[in-house]
mmCIF file of C-alpha atoms in Angstrom:
data_model
loop_
_atom_site.group_PDB
_atom_site.id
_atom_site.type_symbol
_atom_site.label_atom_id
_atom_site.label_comp_id
_atom_site.label_asym_id
_atom_site.label_seq_id
_atom_site.Cartn_x
_atom_site.Cartn_y
_atom_site.Cartn_z
ATOM 1 C CA MET A 492 154.151 114.270 75.627
ATOM 2 C CA ASN A 493 155.395 118.203 75.613
ATOM 3 C CA GLU A 494 158.508 117.448 73.455
ATOM 4 C CA LYS A 495 160.635 119.319 75.949
ATOM 5 C CA GLN A 496 159.905 117.508 78.508
ATOM 6 C CA LYS A 497 160.907 114.439 76.380
ATOM 7 C CA LEU A 498 164.240 116.162 74.956
ATOM 8 C CA LEU A 499 164.446 117.079 78.775
ATOM 9 C CA ASP A 500 164.240 113.774 80.315
ATOM 10 C CA GLU A 501 166.935 112.319 77.655
ATOM 11 C CA LEU A 502 168.978 114.598 78.880
ATOM 12 C CA LYS A 503 168.393 113.628 82.151
ATOM 13 C CA LYS A 504 169.502 110.013 81.750
ATOM 14 C CA GLU A 505 172.361 111.190 79.883
ATOM 15 C CA ILE A 506 173.944 112.712 83.057
ATOM 16 C CA GLU A 507 172.704 110.001 85.339
ATOM 17 C CA THR A 508 174.899 107.521 82.992
ATOM 18 C CA ASN A 509 177.842 109.477 83.093
ATOM 19 C CA ILE A 510 180.135 108.413 85.652
ATOM 20 C CA ALA A 511 183.211 110.533 84.976
ATOM 21 C CA LEU A 512 180.792 113.231 85.800
ATOM 22 C CA PRO A 513 182.394 114.646 89.187
ATOM 23 C CA LEU A 514 180.482 113.671 92.383
ATOM 24 C CA SER A 515 178.449 110.931 90.702
ATOM 25 C CA LYS A 516 179.177 108.083 93.325
ATOM 26 C CA SER A 517 179.108 110.948 95.969
ATOM 27 C CA ALA A 518 175.196 112.022 95.562
ATOM 28 C CA ASN A 519 172.372 112.041 93.862
ATOM 29 C CA LEU A 520 171.578 114.365 90.366
ATOM 30 C CA VAL A 521 169.021 117.242 90.844
ATOM 31 C CA PHE A 522 168.246 117.837 87.396
ATOM 32 C CA GLY A 523 165.698 120.438 87.866
ATOM 33 C CA GLU A 524 161.610 120.911 87.786
ATOM 34 C CA GLY A 525 159.226 123.048 86.750
ATOM 35 C CA ASN A 526 157.388 124.171 83.560
ATOM 36 C CA PRO A 527 159.455 122.857 79.982
ATOM 37 C CA ASP A 528 157.603 126.490 78.806
ATOM 38 C CA ALA A 529 158.731 128.567 81.097
ATOM 39 C CA ASP A 530 159.615 132.397 81.020
ATOM 40 C CA VAL A 531 161.736 132.196 83.515
ATOM 41 C CA CYS A 532 163.943 129.745 84.365
ATOM 42 C CA PHE A 533 166.219 130.013 88.181
ATOM 43 C CA ILE A 534 169.847 129.098 88.442
ATOM 44 C CA GLY A 535 170.835 128.546 91.375
ATOM 45 C CA GLU A 536 174.863 127.509 92.105
ATOM 46 C CA ALA A 537 174.421 123.110 93.447
ATOM 47 C CA PRO A 538 171.903 120.989 95.545
ATOM 48 C CA GLY A 539 172.271 120.845 99.081
ATOM 49 C CA PHE A 540 171.724 118.247 101.930
ATOM 50 C CA HIS A 541 167.806 117.854 101.759
ATOM 51 C CA GLU A 542 167.825 118.730 97.566
ATOM 52 C CA ASP A 543 170.586 115.774 97.447
ATOM 53 C CA LYS A 544 168.158 113.563 100.221
ATOM 54 C CA GLN A 545 164.748 114.793 97.701
ATOM 55 C CA GLN A 546 165.947 114.819 94.335
ATOM 56 C CA ARG A 547 165.080 118.174 93.567
ATOM 57 C CA PRO A 548 165.649 121.501 93.592
ATOM 58 C CA PHE A 549 165.340 125.109 96.183
ATOM 59 C CA VAL A 550 162.895 122.465 98.209
ATOM 60 C CA GLY A 551 165.841 123.774 101.702
ATOM 61 C CA LEU A 552 165.283 126.187 104.013
ATOM 62 C CA ALA A 553 166.467 128.944 100.994
ATOM 63 C CA GLY A 554 163.930 126.909 98.736
ATOM 64 C CA ARG A 555 161.012 127.467 100.908
ATOM 65 C CA LEU A 556 161.755 131.582 100.982
ATOM 66 C CA LEU A 557 162.043 131.297 97.253
ATOM 67 C CA ASP A 558 158.776 129.934 97.088
ATOM 68 C CA LYS A 559 157.350 132.916 100.005
ATOM 69 C CA LEU A 560 158.778 135.307 97.249
ATOM 70 C CA LEU A 561 157.547 133.169 93.941
ATOM 71 C CA THR A 562 154.035 133.873 96.111
ATOM 72 C CA GLU A 563 154.081 136.855 96.358
ATOM 73 C CA LEU A 564 154.327 137.237 92.474
ATOM 74 C CA ASN A 565 151.709 135.238 92.434
ATOM 75 C CA TRP A 566 153.596 132.778 90.397
ATOM 76 C CA PRO A 567 153.282 129.549 91.352
ATOM 77 C CA ARG A 568 155.960 127.048 91.983
ATOM 78 C CA GLU A 569 154.881 124.942 88.921
ATOM 79 C CA SER A 570 155.017 128.058 86.534
ATOM 80 C CA VAL A 571 158.746 128.331 86.675
ATOM 81 C CA TYR A 572 161.421 126.043 86.247
ATOM 82 C CA ILE A 573 164.641 125.523 88.210
ATOM 83 C CA THR A 574 168.071 124.544 88.767
ATOM 84 C CA ASN A 575 171.496 124.579 89.256
ATOM 85 C CA ILE A 576 174.482 124.800 87.096
ATOM 86 C CA VAL A 577 176.411 121.361 89.593
ATOM 87 C CA LYS A 578 173.576 118.907 88.610
ATOM 88 C CA ARG A 579 174.648 117.399 92.546
ATOM 89 C CA ARG A 580 175.344 117.733 96.226
ATOM 90 C CA PRO A 581 179.796 118.673 96.737
ATOM 91 C CA PRO A 582 180.193 117.408 100.137
ATOM 92 C CA GLU A 583 179.432 119.052 103.001
ATOM 93 C CA ASN A 584 177.331 121.877 101.204
ATOM 94 C CA ARG A 585 180.759 123.483 100.233
ATOM 95 C CA ASP A 586 181.451 125.730 97.376
ATOM 96 C CA PRO A 587 181.227 124.399 94.119
ATOM 97 C CA LEU A 588 184.634 123.582 92.075
ATOM 98 C CA PRO A 589 185.755 125.475 88.891
ATOM 99 C CA GLU A 590 186.375 122.004 87.563
ATOM 100 C CA GLU A 591 182.691 120.133 88.624
ATOM 101 C CA ILE A 592 181.226 123.519 86.860
ATOM 102 C CA GLU A 593 182.681 122.769 83.941
ATOM 103 C CA ALA A 594 181.856 119.596 83.374
ATOM 104 C CA TYR A 595 178.352 120.437 83.986
ATOM 105 C CA ALA A 596 178.205 123.529 82.160
ATOM 106 C CA PRO A 597 177.190 121.593 78.755
ATOM 107 C CA TYR A 598 174.594 120.264 80.423
ATOM 108 C CA LEU A 599 172.853 123.571 81.749
ATOM 109 C CA ALA A 600 173.833 124.943 78.058
ATOM 110 C CA ARG A 601 172.220 121.801 76.465
ATOM 111 C CA GLN A 602 168.988 122.406 79.234
ATOM 112 C CA ILE A 603 168.905 126.017 78.792
ATOM 113 C CA GLU A 604 168.310 125.409 74.840
ATOM 114 C CA ILE A 605 165.697 122.623 75.235
ATOM 115 C CA LEU A 606 164.033 125.547 77.356
ATOM 116 C CA GLN A 607 164.583 129.153 75.622
ATOM 117 C CA PRO A 608 163.491 130.724 78.661
ATOM 118 C CA LYS A 609 162.334 134.448 78.455
ATOM 119 C CA ILE A 610 164.773 135.351 81.522
ATOM 120 C CA ILE A 611 167.384 133.746 83.035
ATOM 121 C CA ALA A 612 167.276 134.745 87.310
ATOM 122 C CA THR A 613 170.215 133.340 88.473
ATOM 123 C CA LEU A 614 170.301 133.048 92.183
ATOM 124 C CA GLY A 615 174.044 133.323 93.963
ATOM 125 C CA ARG A 616 177.275 134.465 92.912
ATOM 126 C CA PHE A 617 178.355 130.950 90.660
ATOM 127 C CA SER A 618 175.698 130.876 88.528
ATOM 128 C CA MET A 619 175.783 134.783 88.235
ATOM 129 C CA ASN A 620 179.448 134.537 87.167
ATOM 130 C CA TYR A 621 178.392 132.014 84.831
ATOM 131 C CA TYR A 622 177.386 134.223 82.558
ATOM 132 C CA LEU A 623 178.327 137.486 83.770
ATOM 133 C CA PRO A 624 182.236 136.867 84.820
ATOM 134 C CA ASP A 625 182.452 140.933 85.332
ATOM 135 C CA THR A 626 179.558 141.214 87.085
ATOM 136 C CA LYS A 627 179.691 141.616 91.048
ATOM 137 C CA ILE A 628 176.792 140.861 92.867
ATOM 138 C CA SER A 629 176.335 143.290 95.142
ATOM 139 C CA ARG A 630 176.025 146.014 92.165
ATOM 140 C CA ASP A 631 174.449 144.044 89.090
ATOM 141 C CA ARG A 632 172.167 141.565 91.105
ATOM 142 C CA GLY A 633 168.407 143.649 89.766
ATOM 143 C CA ARG A 634 169.653 144.328 86.525
ATOM 144 C CA LEU A 635 168.951 143.396 82.865
ATOM 145 C CA PHE A 636 172.016 141.882 81.112
ATOM 146 C CA HIS A 637 172.095 140.464 77.959
ATOM 147 C CA LYS A 638 174.788 138.559 76.660
ATOM 148 C CA ASN A 639 174.870 135.922 74.027
ATOM 149 C CA ASN A 640 171.682 135.729 72.929
ATOM 150 C CA LEU A 641 170.305 135.435 76.488
ATOM 151 C CA PHE A 642 168.580 138.075 79.369
ATOM 152 C CA ILE A 643 170.084 137.519 82.598
ATOM 153 C CA TYR A 644 168.721 138.769 85.532
ATOM 154 C CA PRO A 645 170.747 138.154 88.541
ATOM 155 C CA LEU A 646 169.322 138.272 92.065
ATOM 156 C CA TYR A 647 171.256 137.020 95.884
ATOM 157 C CA HIS A 648 170.759 133.525 96.498
ATOM 158 C CA PRO A 649 167.971 133.009 98.846
ATOM 159 C CA ALA A 650 170.664 131.504 101.372
ATOM 160 C CA ALA A 651 172.730 134.522 101.964
ATOM 161 C CA ALA A 652 168.748 136.195 102.557
ATOM 162 C CA LEU A 653 168.781 133.896 105.341
ATOM 163 C CA ARG A 654 171.533 135.384 106.890
ATOM 164 C CA SER A 655 171.175 138.738 106.280
ATOM 165 C CA THR A 656 167.741 141.647 106.748
ATOM 166 C CA ASN A 657 168.881 143.730 104.027
ATOM 167 C CA VAL A 658 170.107 141.091 101.581
ATOM 168 C CA LEU A 659 165.835 140.244 102.673
ATOM 169 C CA GLU A 660 165.377 143.107 101.494
ATOM 170 C CA GLU A 661 167.212 143.596 98.496
ATOM 171 C CA LEU A 662 166.080 139.927 97.254
ATOM 172 C CA ARG A 663 162.601 141.120 98.223
ATOM 173 C CA LYS A 664 162.333 143.946 95.817
ATOM 174 C CA ASP A 665 164.496 142.262 92.911
ATOM 175 C CA PHE A 666 161.861 139.947 93.244
ATOM 176 C CA LEU A 667 159.396 142.103 92.420
ATOM 177 C CA ARG A 668 160.749 143.550 89.135
ATOM 178 C CA LEU A 669 160.850 140.164 87.463
ATOM 179 C CA PRO A 670 157.914 140.796 85.758
ATOM 180 C CA GLN A 671 158.766 144.119 84.256
ATOM 181 C CA ALA A 672 162.540 142.700 83.388
ATOM 182 C CA VAL A 673 160.482 138.907 81.389
ATOM 183 C CA GLU A 674 158.394 141.997 79.695
ATOM 184 C CA ARG A 675 161.121 143.900 78.038
ATOM 185 C CA ALA A 676 163.120 141.202 77.354
ATOM 186 C CA LYS A 677 159.841 139.197 75.645
ATOM 187 C CA ASN A 678 160.241 143.028 73.119
ATOM 188 C CA GLY A 679 163.675 141.992 73.013
ATOM 189 C CA GLY A 680 164.497 144.971 75.749
ATOM 190 C CA VAL A 681 166.784 148.859 74.826
ATOM 191 C CA ILE A 682 169.623 148.091 75.179
ATOM 192 C CA LYS A 683 171.461 150.972 77.020
ATOM 193 C CA GLU A 684 175.223 150.872 76.782
ATOM 194 C CA PRO A 685 176.563 150.918 80.625
ATOM 195 C CA PRO A 686 178.965 154.710 80.951
ATOM 196 C CA PRO A 687 182.594 153.518 79.070
ATOM 197 C CA SER A 688 184.245 153.432 82.403
ATOM 198 C CA GLU A 689 181.952 150.294 83.132
ATOM 199 C CA GLN A 690 182.724 148.826 79.645
ATOM 200 C CA LYS A 691 184.667 145.419 79.631
ATOM 201 C CA PRO A 692 185.107 143.803 75.707
ATOM 202 C CA GLU A 693 184.150 140.046 75.387
ATOM 203 C CA GLU A 694 185.668 137.048 74.738
ATOM 204 C CA GLY A 695 184.761 137.731 70.822
ATOM 205 C CA GLY A 696 184.318 141.627 70.714
ATOM 206 C CA GLU A 697 180.763 141.301 72.460
ATOM 207 C CA LYS A 698 179.611 143.365 75.275
ATOM 208 C CA GLN A 699 177.716 142.479 77.853
ATOM 209 C CA ALA A 700 174.621 145.385 78.159
ATOM 210 C CA SER A 701 172.418 145.990 80.929
ATOM 211 C CA LEU A 702 168.827 147.173 79.936
ATOM 212 C CA PHE A 703 167.675 148.448 83.122
#
């Protein structure tokens, strides 16, 4: 077995046995799936109804759109990795609460540490703001950021694209630039500091910089 997959399986069991985690009594665990050696890891906010039933990420209508966009890149779904910050469905598909995100965040961090993807493609504002708290999705989607040794590429959530033709067009455009973003990340990127008016010091004095 792939060593990364072995570590992921162990992490999954650890989450399953932690009954103190929020939502553990009301929803199934949706850990994540895909290629442990993938260059790109897609991260959403939390599972929905269909994800809870199948215990797989992004298998409802939003997941079908994600699959379609991957097909346009000639990337099989099995070639990437897909997960969420919160690993269980919030009731009635409500937004995840800050305490739920906080509880599951250490497991996500360990999941990413195991995977070591070239790029984290965030889907929607919750996962984007988890990594980049000062960004706005309408302004910063489709830009490559480098922060805390991670390359982050924010994207609109597919569910939002299903509700708006304009958002769908923007999501597709940004999605088609993913291979370019991956290559930039593989090469370490050429960091271009944003204009001084847009620079905001991060904790510890570190800046987040957009690469394109």
